[in-house]
Amino acid sequence: MSTAFALAGLGGNNAHGAGFLAAAQELQRRRQESFTPDALVRLAGLDDVGARRRMDRGILPELEFVSCTSGAIASVLAYLEGKDVREETEGAIASLERAAWLPRNAYTDPWRSILVTLFTGVPGVFGPWAEAFSAHLMQRAMGFFDRTSPYYGAVPTTYDEFADLWLPAEAFVPKRPQAFFDKAAEVLDSSDHGVGVAFNSFDPRTGLEQLYVNARGMELIREHHDEDAQYGRAHGRTVYHRITPDGVRNALWLFYYGFPAAHIGPDRYVDGAYARSIILNELTGAERIYAVKPVNDRWLGRLPQNLFEVADMQTEFWMEASYREQYRLIETINDLKRAGRLPVKPKEQRDNGHAKETELEPRIRRVRQKKYKDVELVPVEIAIQRGFFTYFVEDREVFRDAYGQALRLLMERDEYDARRAGEEAPHHVGARPGHRG
């Protein structure tokens, strides 16, 4: 089945998405041990060139589209480059452990998260609160005597001014080098892997989502989601853009990196996960979508008993909101299709015997012309409850749990597809039909 991956990012919970992608790589390795390249190409039902390019990088040949938000961009980058996602994740975790100077024991894990957040940061990703707050106080102190600074002679007298001084928005310092953004834009925008790619940022001033899409992704969006899609054009509350290094930077800009106090011109975009934590609607041209979520649709563990646990619950339920809405829409379309309510022929307006479609609202016309189809939406949810501070720390438990869960799921779907197609997959067991909707 034509397949899409939708990965949501959430700080340290990004290890969940990395575990899924590592499992997808393992599935492809097992396929290549069981089938010849020609047989895999035939099974995928794709052209030889595109399928072989993906297989050479360990990418599933049936994968058409990948969407990602926030920190999931990094693991998607490694996957599309053909790097070993497991090794990349292990290297990042080991680097963090070296920076924290704590033993690898279970009792140190809660303290590791706090230590990283306040004092060490994540190497190559962000600097800690201590660094951000020190730089903030230095800026305020120097600005007090600088006539060109917005802080010149500023003495806090109101609640907001005291909060600006002692509780600044700049809680972390972005540390990713320019080379990362350049490389990410090059790989994600490339046509070599033949996979559509989309990720997002958000403009808090206008409320518009900025969706960055490569050429292949734009083709798929035009075919199945919005036939009028083009770069620089808005579709509802979403504006399409080409993938650029600045776009990658925008998609990784956290609220906690802060905003300029005095700024002329467009405001800074922020991480698109704040607006839409997972991107599903544009992927509905695929027959099957794996929705890889770093949160669960229910609360795991005890109900909150302190403010940090309340903040954790708020964050997780907020992250789940955009998934629920897109899932509801996909499920509704599937139900209408099965009930025979789609497709519906458009009612033409006539003027002197000639069709007059110019009076139809553009969005209504898109709905009438869209090619509706069944989509199998497969959620892959995190199964481990983590705390508020652990959002900033990836760990092996999350990765391993996601890897095991995803590998079982992918192999079951593989076996089910093979049985349905009359093929045999001798190394795969435990198949069951997938849920639709």
Short mmCIF file of C-alpha atoms in Angstrom, two decimals:
data_model
loop_
_atom_site.label_atom_id
_atom_site.label_comp_id
_atom_site.label_asym_id
_atom_site.label_seq_id
_atom_site.Cartn_x
_atom_site.Cartn_y
_atom_site.Cartn_z
CA MET A 1 0.00 0.00 0.00
CA SER A 2 1.18 3.53 -0.70
CA THR A 3 2.38 4.80 2.65
CA ALA A 4 3.05 8.06 4.48
CA PHE A 5 4.73 8.79 7.80
CA ALA A 6 3.51 11.67 9.98
CA LEU A 7 5.90 12.29 12.86
CA ALA A 8 5.26 14.76 15.67
CA GLY A 9 8.10 16.21 17.69
CA LEU A 10 8.22 16.97 21.40
CA GLY A 11 11.65 17.61 22.90
CA GLY A 12 13.11 14.52 24.53
CA ASN A 13 10.11 12.50 23.39
CA ASN A 14 11.58 12.74 19.88
CA ALA A 15 13.25 9.42 20.69
CA HIS A 16 9.81 7.88 20.08
CA GLY A 17 9.80 8.99 16.43
CA ALA A 18 13.43 7.93 16.07
CA GLY A 19 12.50 4.46 17.35
CA PHE A 20 9.77 4.20 14.70
CA LEU A 21 12.13 5.20 11.87
CA ALA A 22 14.79 2.77 13.12
CA ALA A 23 12.14 0.04 13.02
CA ALA A 24 11.25 1.02 9.44
CA GLN A 25 14.93 0.65 8.53
CA GLU A 26 15.04 -2.77 10.20
CA LEU A 27 11.93 -3.87 8.29
CA GLN A 28 13.57 -2.88 5.03
CA ARG A 29 16.74 -4.80 5.97
CA ARG A 30 14.66 -7.92 6.67
CA ARG A 31 12.83 -7.54 3.39
CA GLN A 32 16.11 -7.35 1.52
CA GLU A 33 17.24 -10.55 3.21
CA SER A 34 14.04 -12.30 2.04
CA PHE A 35 13.55 -10.87 -1.46
CA THR A 36 15.69 -9.84 -4.41
CA PRO A 37 15.73 -6.13 -5.32
CA ASP A 38 13.67 -6.86 -8.45
CA ALA A 39 11.04 -8.68 -6.40
CA LEU A 40 10.85 -5.81 -3.92
CA VAL A 41 10.35 -3.34 -6.75
CA ARG A 42 7.54 -5.45 -8.18
CA LEU A 43 5.90 -5.80 -4.76
CA ALA A 44 6.11 -2.05 -4.23
CA GLY A 45 4.46 -1.47 -7.61
CA LEU A 46 6.73 1.51 -8.28
CA ASP A 47 9.13 2.49 -11.04
CA ASP A 48 12.53 0.84 -10.81
CA VAL A 49 14.54 4.04 -10.47
CA GLY A 50 12.54 5.61 -7.63
CA ALA A 51 12.12 2.38 -5.69
CA ARG A 52 15.79 1.41 -6.00
CA ARG A 53 16.93 4.85 -4.86
CA ARG A 54 14.88 4.53 -1.72
CA MET A 55 15.95 0.95 -1.06
CA ASP A 56 19.61 1.94 -1.45
CA ARG A 57 19.13 4.31 1.50
CA GLY A 58 17.16 1.81 3.58
CA ILE A 59 13.90 3.67 2.94
CA LEU A 60 10.68 1.72 2.43
CA PRO A 61 10.07 1.76 -1.35
CA GLU A 62 6.30 2.29 -0.88
CA LEU A 63 6.87 5.44 1.20
CA GLU A 64 5.43 8.44 -0.67
CA PHE A 65 5.28 11.26 1.85
CA VAL A 66 6.82 12.19 5.20
CA SER A 67 5.65 15.04 7.41
CA CYS A 68 7.40 16.10 10.57
CA THR A 69 7.17 18.82 13.17
CA SER A 70 9.62 20.30 15.64
CA GLY A 71 12.50 18.03 16.73
CA ALA A 72 11.25 15.10 14.63
CA ILE A 73 12.88 16.90 11.71
CA ALA A 74 16.32 15.71 12.85
CA SER A 75 15.45 11.99 12.83
CA VAL A 76 13.62 12.31 9.49
CA LEU A 77 16.75 13.97 8.10
CA ALA A 78 18.89 11.00 9.20
CA TYR A 79 16.35 8.54 7.75
CA LEU A 80 16.20 10.21 4.33
CA GLU A 81 20.00 10.51 4.23
CA GLY A 82 20.26 6.76 4.71
CA LYS A 83 22.07 7.07 8.05
CA ASP A 84 21.48 4.52 10.79
CA VAL A 85 18.82 6.20 12.95
CA ARG A 86 19.62 3.95 15.91
CA GLU A 87 23.29 4.97 15.86
CA GLU A 88 22.41 8.65 15.44
CA THR A 89 20.06 8.55 18.42
CA GLU A 90 22.51 6.60 20.55
CA GLY A 91 25.23 9.13 19.74
CA ALA A 92 22.99 12.04 20.78
CA ILE A 93 22.05 10.33 24.06
CA ALA A 94 25.68 9.50 24.84
CA SER A 95 26.71 13.10 24.17
CA LEU A 96 24.04 14.32 26.59
CA GLU A 97 25.16 11.87 29.27
CA ARG A 98 28.76 13.04 28.98
CA ALA A 99 27.67 16.66 29.35
CA ALA A 100 25.59 15.92 32.47
CA TRP A 101 28.37 14.03 34.32
CA LEU A 102 25.90 11.66 35.97
CA PRO A 103 26.11 7.84 36.12
CA ARG A 104 23.79 5.81 33.89
CA ASN A 105 21.50 4.67 36.69
CA ALA A 106 17.74 4.87 37.03
CA TYR A 107 17.90 6.98 40.21
CA THR A 108 19.81 9.73 38.36
CA ASP A 109 17.29 10.12 35.52
CA PRO A 110 15.00 12.67 37.25
CA TRP A 111 18.04 14.73 38.26
CA ARG A 112 19.59 14.47 34.81
CA SER A 113 16.57 16.21 33.29
CA ILE A 114 16.73 19.09 35.76
CA LEU A 115 20.51 19.39 35.43
CA VAL A 116 20.30 19.54 31.63
CA THR A 117 17.47 22.08 31.69
CA LEU A 118 19.10 24.43 34.20
CA PHE A 119 22.86 24.06 33.79
CA THR A 120 24.23 21.99 30.90
CA GLY A 121 21.76 22.14 28.01
CA VAL A 122 21.86 19.66 25.14
CA PRO A 123 25.16 19.76 23.20
CA GLY A 124 24.69 21.11 19.70
CA VAL A 125 20.98 21.82 20.26
CA PHE A 126 20.42 24.40 23.01
CA GLY A 127 22.17 26.07 25.92
CA PRO A 128 20.63 25.90 29.43
CA TRP A 129 18.55 28.34 31.45
CA ALA A 130 21.61 29.55 33.39
CA GLU A 131 23.32 30.65 30.16
CA ALA A 132 20.18 32.30 28.81
CA PHE A 133 19.43 34.15 32.07
CA SER A 134 23.03 35.36 32.47
CA ALA A 135 23.02 36.72 28.91
CA HIS A 136 19.65 38.38 29.58
CA LEU A 137 20.86 40.16 32.71
CA MET A 138 24.04 41.28 30.92
CA GLN A 139 21.97 42.66 28.04
CA ARG A 140 19.69 44.54 30.43
CA ALA A 141 22.62 45.93 32.44
CA MET A 142 24.50 47.15 29.37
CA GLY A 143 21.31 48.44 27.77
CA PHE A 144 20.55 50.57 30.83
CA PHE A 145 23.49 52.84 29.90
CA ASP A 146 23.15 52.57 26.10
CA ARG A 147 21.08 55.34 24.53
CA THR A 148 20.38 53.17 21.46
CA SER A 149 18.97 50.29 23.54
CA PRO A 150 15.27 49.83 24.31
CA TYR A 151 16.39 49.25 27.92
CA TYR A 152 18.11 52.64 28.29
CA GLY A 153 17.30 53.98 31.76
CA ALA A 154 14.55 51.35 32.14
CA VAL A 155 13.45 50.77 35.74
CA PRO A 156 10.65 48.21 36.22
CA THR A 157 7.55 49.69 37.81
CA THR A 158 4.74 47.41 36.63
CA TYR A 159 4.04 43.70 36.97
CA ASP A 160 4.90 43.05 33.29
CA GLU A 161 8.16 44.98 33.57
CA PHE A 162 9.23 43.02 36.66
CA ALA A 163 8.31 39.77 34.88
CA ASP A 164 10.26 40.85 31.78
CA LEU A 165 13.33 41.41 33.97
CA TRP A 166 13.24 38.37 36.25
CA LEU A 167 11.19 35.84 34.23
CA PRO A 168 12.28 36.45 30.63
CA ALA A 169 10.92 34.36 27.75
CA GLU A 170 14.50 33.49 26.74
CA ALA A 171 14.87 30.35 28.85
CA PHE A 172 17.23 28.53 26.44
CA VAL A 173 19.87 29.48 23.88
CA PRO A 174 19.65 27.92 20.37
CA LYS A 175 22.91 26.17 19.51
CA ARG A 176 22.36 24.39 16.21
CA PRO A 177 25.02 25.54 13.71
CA GLN A 178 24.21 27.04 10.32
CA ALA A 179 25.69 23.93 8.70
CA PHE A 180 22.85 21.86 10.19
CA PHE A 181 20.16 24.06 8.64
CA ASP A 182 21.95 24.10 5.28
CA LYS A 183 22.31 20.31 5.23
CA ALA A 184 18.74 19.72 6.41
CA ALA A 185 17.31 21.98 3.70
CA GLU A 186 19.43 20.28 1.04
CA VAL A 187 18.36 16.74 1.99
CA LEU A 188 14.70 17.45 2.75
CA ASP A 189 14.25 19.43 -0.47
CA SER A 190 16.10 16.88 -2.59
CA SER A 191 14.42 14.82 -5.30
CA ASP A 192 17.03 12.03 -5.01
CA HIS A 193 15.07 10.03 -2.42
CA GLY A 194 11.77 10.58 -4.25
CA VAL A 195 9.82 11.14 -1.02
CA GLY A 196 7.50 14.09 -0.46
CA VAL A 197 8.51 16.10 2.61
CA ALA A 198 6.54 18.67 4.60
CA PHE A 199 7.16 20.45 7.90
CA ASN A 200 5.79 23.63 9.41
CA SER A 201 6.35 26.82 11.37
CA PHE A 202 3.85 29.31 12.76
CA ASP A 203 3.43 33.08 12.62
CA PRO A 204 1.89 34.03 15.99
CA ARG A 205 1.08 37.57 14.80
CA THR A 206 -1.11 36.50 11.85
CA GLY A 207 -2.14 33.04 13.06
CA LEU A 208 -0.98 31.53 9.76
CA GLU A 209 0.79 28.18 9.53
CA GLN A 210 3.79 28.17 7.19
CA LEU A 211 4.08 24.78 5.45
CA TYR A 212 7.47 24.01 3.86
CA VAL A 213 7.15 21.42 1.09
CA ASN A 214 9.60 19.94 -1.41
CA ALA A 215 8.73 19.53 -5.11
CA ARG A 216 7.58 15.92 -4.78
CA GLY A 217 5.41 16.81 -1.80
CA MET A 218 3.83 19.68 -3.73
CA GLU A 219 2.98 17.29 -6.58
CA LEU A 220 1.21 14.95 -4.17
CA ILE A 221 -0.65 17.81 -2.49
CA ARG A 222 -1.88 19.05 -5.89
CA GLU A 223 -3.00 15.55 -6.85
CA HIS A 224 -4.91 14.70 -3.70
CA HIS A 225 -5.36 17.63 -1.32
CA ASP A 226 -5.38 21.01 -3.08
CA GLU A 227 -5.12 21.12 -6.88
CA ASP A 228 -4.52 24.90 -6.75
CA ALA A 229 -1.55 24.58 -4.38
CA GLN A 230 1.46 26.69 -5.24
CA TYR A 231 4.34 28.25 -3.35
CA GLY A 232 3.50 31.58 -1.73
CA ARG A 233 -0.23 30.86 -1.84
CA ALA A 234 -2.51 30.34 1.15
CA HIS A 235 -4.85 27.38 1.55
CA GLY A 236 -7.16 28.38 4.39
CA ARG A 237 -4.85 29.20 7.31
CA THR A 238 -1.80 27.55 5.70
CA VAL A 239 0.76 29.19 3.38
CA TYR A 240 2.98 26.97 1.17
CA HIS A 241 6.74 27.62 0.99
CA ARG A 242 9.78 26.02 -0.57
CA ILE A 243 12.19 24.34 1.83
CA THR A 244 15.09 26.62 2.81
CA PRO A 245 17.63 26.77 5.67
CA ASP A 246 15.64 29.66 7.19
CA GLY A 247 12.51 27.53 6.98
CA VAL A 248 14.21 24.73 8.93
CA ARG A 249 15.37 27.25 11.54
CA ASN A 250 11.85 28.66 11.86
CA ALA A 251 10.43 25.16 12.34
CA LEU A 252 12.82 24.57 15.25
CA TRP A 253 12.40 27.94 17.00
CA LEU A 254 10.90 27.31 20.46
CA PHE A 255 8.87 29.83 22.44
CA TYR A 256 11.59 29.48 25.09
CA TYR A 257 14.19 30.94 22.72
CA GLY A 258 12.36 34.25 23.11
CA PHE A 259 11.28 37.05 20.81
CA PRO A 260 12.99 40.35 19.91
CA ALA A 261 11.90 43.19 22.21
CA ALA A 262 12.32 45.90 19.57
CA HIS A 263 11.95 44.69 16.01
CA ILE A 264 10.92 46.37 12.76
CA GLY A 265 9.54 44.15 10.03
CA PRO A 266 8.07 40.62 10.11
CA ASP A 267 8.03 38.95 13.49
CA ARG A 268 9.96 35.75 14.04
CA TYR A 269 8.20 32.51 13.13
CA VAL A 270 8.10 29.78 15.77
CA ASP A 271 7.94 26.00 15.86
CA GLY A 272 4.88 24.91 13.86
CA ALA A 273 4.00 22.23 16.42
CA TYR A 274 2.47 25.01 18.53
CA ALA A 275 -0.18 25.40 15.79
CA ARG A 276 -0.43 21.86 14.38
CA SER A 277 1.59 19.27 16.23
CA ILE A 278 1.20 16.60 13.53
CA ILE A 279 0.59 17.07 9.79
CA LEU A 280 -1.99 14.62 8.43
CA ASN A 281 -4.39 16.33 6.03
CA GLU A 282 -1.84 16.82 3.25
CA LEU A 283 -0.85 13.13 3.41
CA THR A 284 -4.29 11.69 2.63
CA GLY A 285 -3.28 10.76 -0.92
CA ALA A 286 -1.57 7.72 0.64
CA GLU A 287 -3.56 4.58 1.37
CA ARG A 288 -1.96 4.19 4.80
CA ILE A 289 -0.63 6.84 7.19
CA TYR A 290 1.41 6.00 10.27
CA ALA A 291 0.74 8.77 12.81
CA VAL A 292 3.80 8.65 15.09
CA LYS A 293 2.87 10.58 18.23
CA PRO A 294 5.18 11.39 21.17
CA VAL A 295 2.04 11.61 23.35
CA ASN A 296 -0.80 9.21 24.07
CA ASP A 297 -4.51 9.85 23.60
CA ARG A 298 -4.99 9.01 27.28
CA TRP A 299 -3.14 9.99 30.43
CA LEU A 300 -0.54 7.44 31.56
CA GLY A 301 0.44 7.13 35.21
CA ARG A 302 -1.01 8.89 38.24
CA LEU A 303 -3.14 12.01 37.88
CA PRO A 304 -1.20 15.25 38.48
CA GLN A 305 -0.37 16.03 42.10
CA ASN A 306 1.96 19.01 41.60
CA LEU A 307 2.28 21.99 39.26
CA PHE A 308 4.93 20.36 37.07
CA GLU A 309 2.64 17.36 36.47
CA VAL A 310 -0.23 19.75 35.65
CA ALA A 311 2.03 21.50 33.11
CA ASP A 312 2.91 18.09 31.68
CA MET A 313 -0.78 17.16 31.29
CA GLN A 314 -1.58 20.52 29.68
CA THR A 315 1.25 20.10 27.17
CA GLU A 316 0.29 16.54 26.23
CA PHE A 317 -3.40 17.29 25.77
CA TRP A 318 -2.59 20.42 23.75
CA MET A 319 -0.29 18.33 21.54
CA GLU A 320 -3.09 15.80 21.02
CA ALA A 321 -5.73 18.39 19.99
CA SER A 322 -4.64 18.87 16.36
CA TYR A 323 -4.35 15.10 15.87
CA ARG A 324 -7.89 14.53 17.12
CA GLU A 325 -9.33 17.13 14.75
CA GLN A 326 -7.52 15.79 11.66
CA TYR A 327 -8.38 12.21 12.65
CA ARG A 328 -12.05 13.17 12.97
CA LEU A 329 -12.01 14.66 9.45
CA ILE A 330 -10.34 11.58 7.92
CA GLU A 331 -12.75 9.27 9.73
CA THR A 332 -15.74 11.33 8.52
CA ILE A 333 -14.58 11.19 4.89
CA ASN A 334 -14.08 7.42 5.17
CA ASP A 335 -17.58 6.99 6.61
CA LEU A 336 -19.19 9.18 3.93
CA LYS A 337 -17.37 7.22 1.23
CA ARG A 338 -18.58 3.86 2.58
CA ALA A 339 -22.11 5.19 3.01
CA GLY A 340 -22.23 6.14 -0.67
CA ARG A 341 -22.40 9.86 0.04
CA LEU A 342 -19.23 10.58 -1.97
CA PRO A 343 -18.51 11.54 -4.66
CA VAL A 344 -21.29 14.11 -5.07
CA LYS A 345 -21.71 15.80 -8.45
CA PRO A 346 -21.45 19.57 -8.21
CA LYS A 347 -24.55 21.66 -8.85
CA GLU A 348 -23.67 24.14 -11.55
CA GLN A 349 -24.99 27.66 -11.49
CA ARG A 350 -26.25 28.76 -14.91
CA ASP A 351 -26.49 32.14 -16.55
CA ASN A 352 -28.19 32.25 -19.98
CA GLY A 353 -27.70 28.53 -20.39
CA HIS A 354 -23.95 28.56 -19.65
CA ALA A 355 -22.24 27.13 -16.59
CA LYS A 356 -21.12 29.90 -14.29
CA GLU A 357 -18.57 28.47 -11.86
CA THR A 358 -16.80 31.75 -11.13
CA GLU A 359 -19.40 32.51 -8.46
CA LEU A 360 -18.52 29.41 -6.46
CA GLU A 361 -16.29 29.95 -3.49
CA PRO A 362 -12.78 28.61 -4.29
CA ARG A 363 -12.71 26.38 -1.24
CA ILE A 364 -16.11 24.86 -2.09
CA ARG A 365 -14.87 24.17 -5.62
CA ARG A 366 -11.80 22.41 -4.20
CA VAL A 367 -13.99 20.24 -1.99
CA ARG A 368 -16.18 19.23 -4.94
CA GLN A 369 -13.22 18.43 -7.18
CA LYS A 370 -11.15 16.58 -4.61
CA LYS A 371 -10.60 12.86 -5.16
CA TYR A 372 -11.82 11.24 -1.95
CA LYS A 373 -10.54 7.82 -0.95
CA ASP A 374 -10.28 5.52 2.03
CA VAL A 375 -7.28 6.13 4.26
CA GLU A 376 -6.00 3.75 6.89
CA LEU A 377 -4.72 5.86 9.79
CA VAL A 378 -2.45 3.89 12.12
CA PRO A 379 -1.54 5.65 15.39
CA VAL A 380 1.84 4.80 16.92
CA GLU A 381 1.69 6.32 20.40
CA ILE A 382 4.26 6.65 23.15
CA ALA A 383 3.56 4.14 25.92
CA ILE A 384 5.72 5.69 28.64
CA GLN A 385 4.68 8.55 30.92
CA ARG A 386 7.38 11.22 31.17
CA GLY A 387 7.61 14.41 33.21
CA PHE A 388 7.66 18.08 32.28
CA PHE A 389 11.45 18.44 32.50
CA THR A 390 12.09 15.21 30.58
CA TYR A 391 10.79 16.89 27.42
CA PHE A 392 14.33 18.15 26.99
CA VAL A 393 16.11 14.83 27.49
CA GLU A 394 16.01 11.86 25.12
CA ASP A 395 16.54 8.45 26.69
CA ARG A 396 17.02 4.88 25.62
CA GLU A 397 13.86 3.54 27.26
CA VAL A 398 11.62 5.68 25.05
CA PHE A 399 13.62 4.73 21.94
CA ARG A 400 13.64 0.99 22.69
CA ASP A 401 9.95 0.87 23.55
CA ALA A 402 9.03 2.71 20.35
CA TYR A 403 11.37 0.53 18.29
CA GLY A 404 9.83 -2.71 19.59
CA GLN A 405 6.25 -1.46 19.26
CA ALA A 406 6.82 -0.09 15.75
CA LEU A 407 8.68 -3.13 14.43
CA ARG A 408 5.87 -5.44 15.55
CA LEU A 409 3.29 -3.13 13.97
CA LEU A 410 5.16 -2.73 10.68
CA MET A 411 5.78 -6.47 10.35
CA GLU A 412 2.13 -7.24 11.07
CA ARG A 413 1.01 -4.80 8.38
CA ASP A 414 3.59 -6.26 5.99
CA GLU A 415 2.28 -9.78 6.57
CA TYR A 416 -1.32 -8.65 6.22
CA ASP A 417 -0.57 -6.87 2.93
CA ALA A 418 1.28 -9.93 1.60
CA ARG A 419 -1.64 -12.22 2.46
CA ARG A 420 -4.13 -9.85 0.92
CA ALA A 421 -2.08 -9.64 -2.25
CA GLY A 422 -1.65 -13.42 -2.40
CA GLU A 423 2.07 -13.13 -1.67
CA GLU A 424 3.99 -14.91 1.09
CA ALA A 425 6.27 -13.30 3.66
CA PRO A 426 7.86 -16.34 5.38
CA HIS A 427 9.75 -14.40 8.07
CA HIS A 428 6.79 -12.37 9.31
CA VAL A 429 4.20 -13.64 11.78
CA GLY A 430 1.25 -12.43 13.80
CA ALA A 431 -0.70 -10.52 11.15
CA ARG A 432 -4.03 -8.90 11.78
CA PRO A 433 -6.15 -6.61 9.62
CA GLY A 434 -5.54 -2.89 10.15
CA HIS A 435 -8.12 -0.50 11.52
CA ARG A 436 -9.70 1.86 9.05
CA GLY A 437 -10.64 5.49 9.60
#
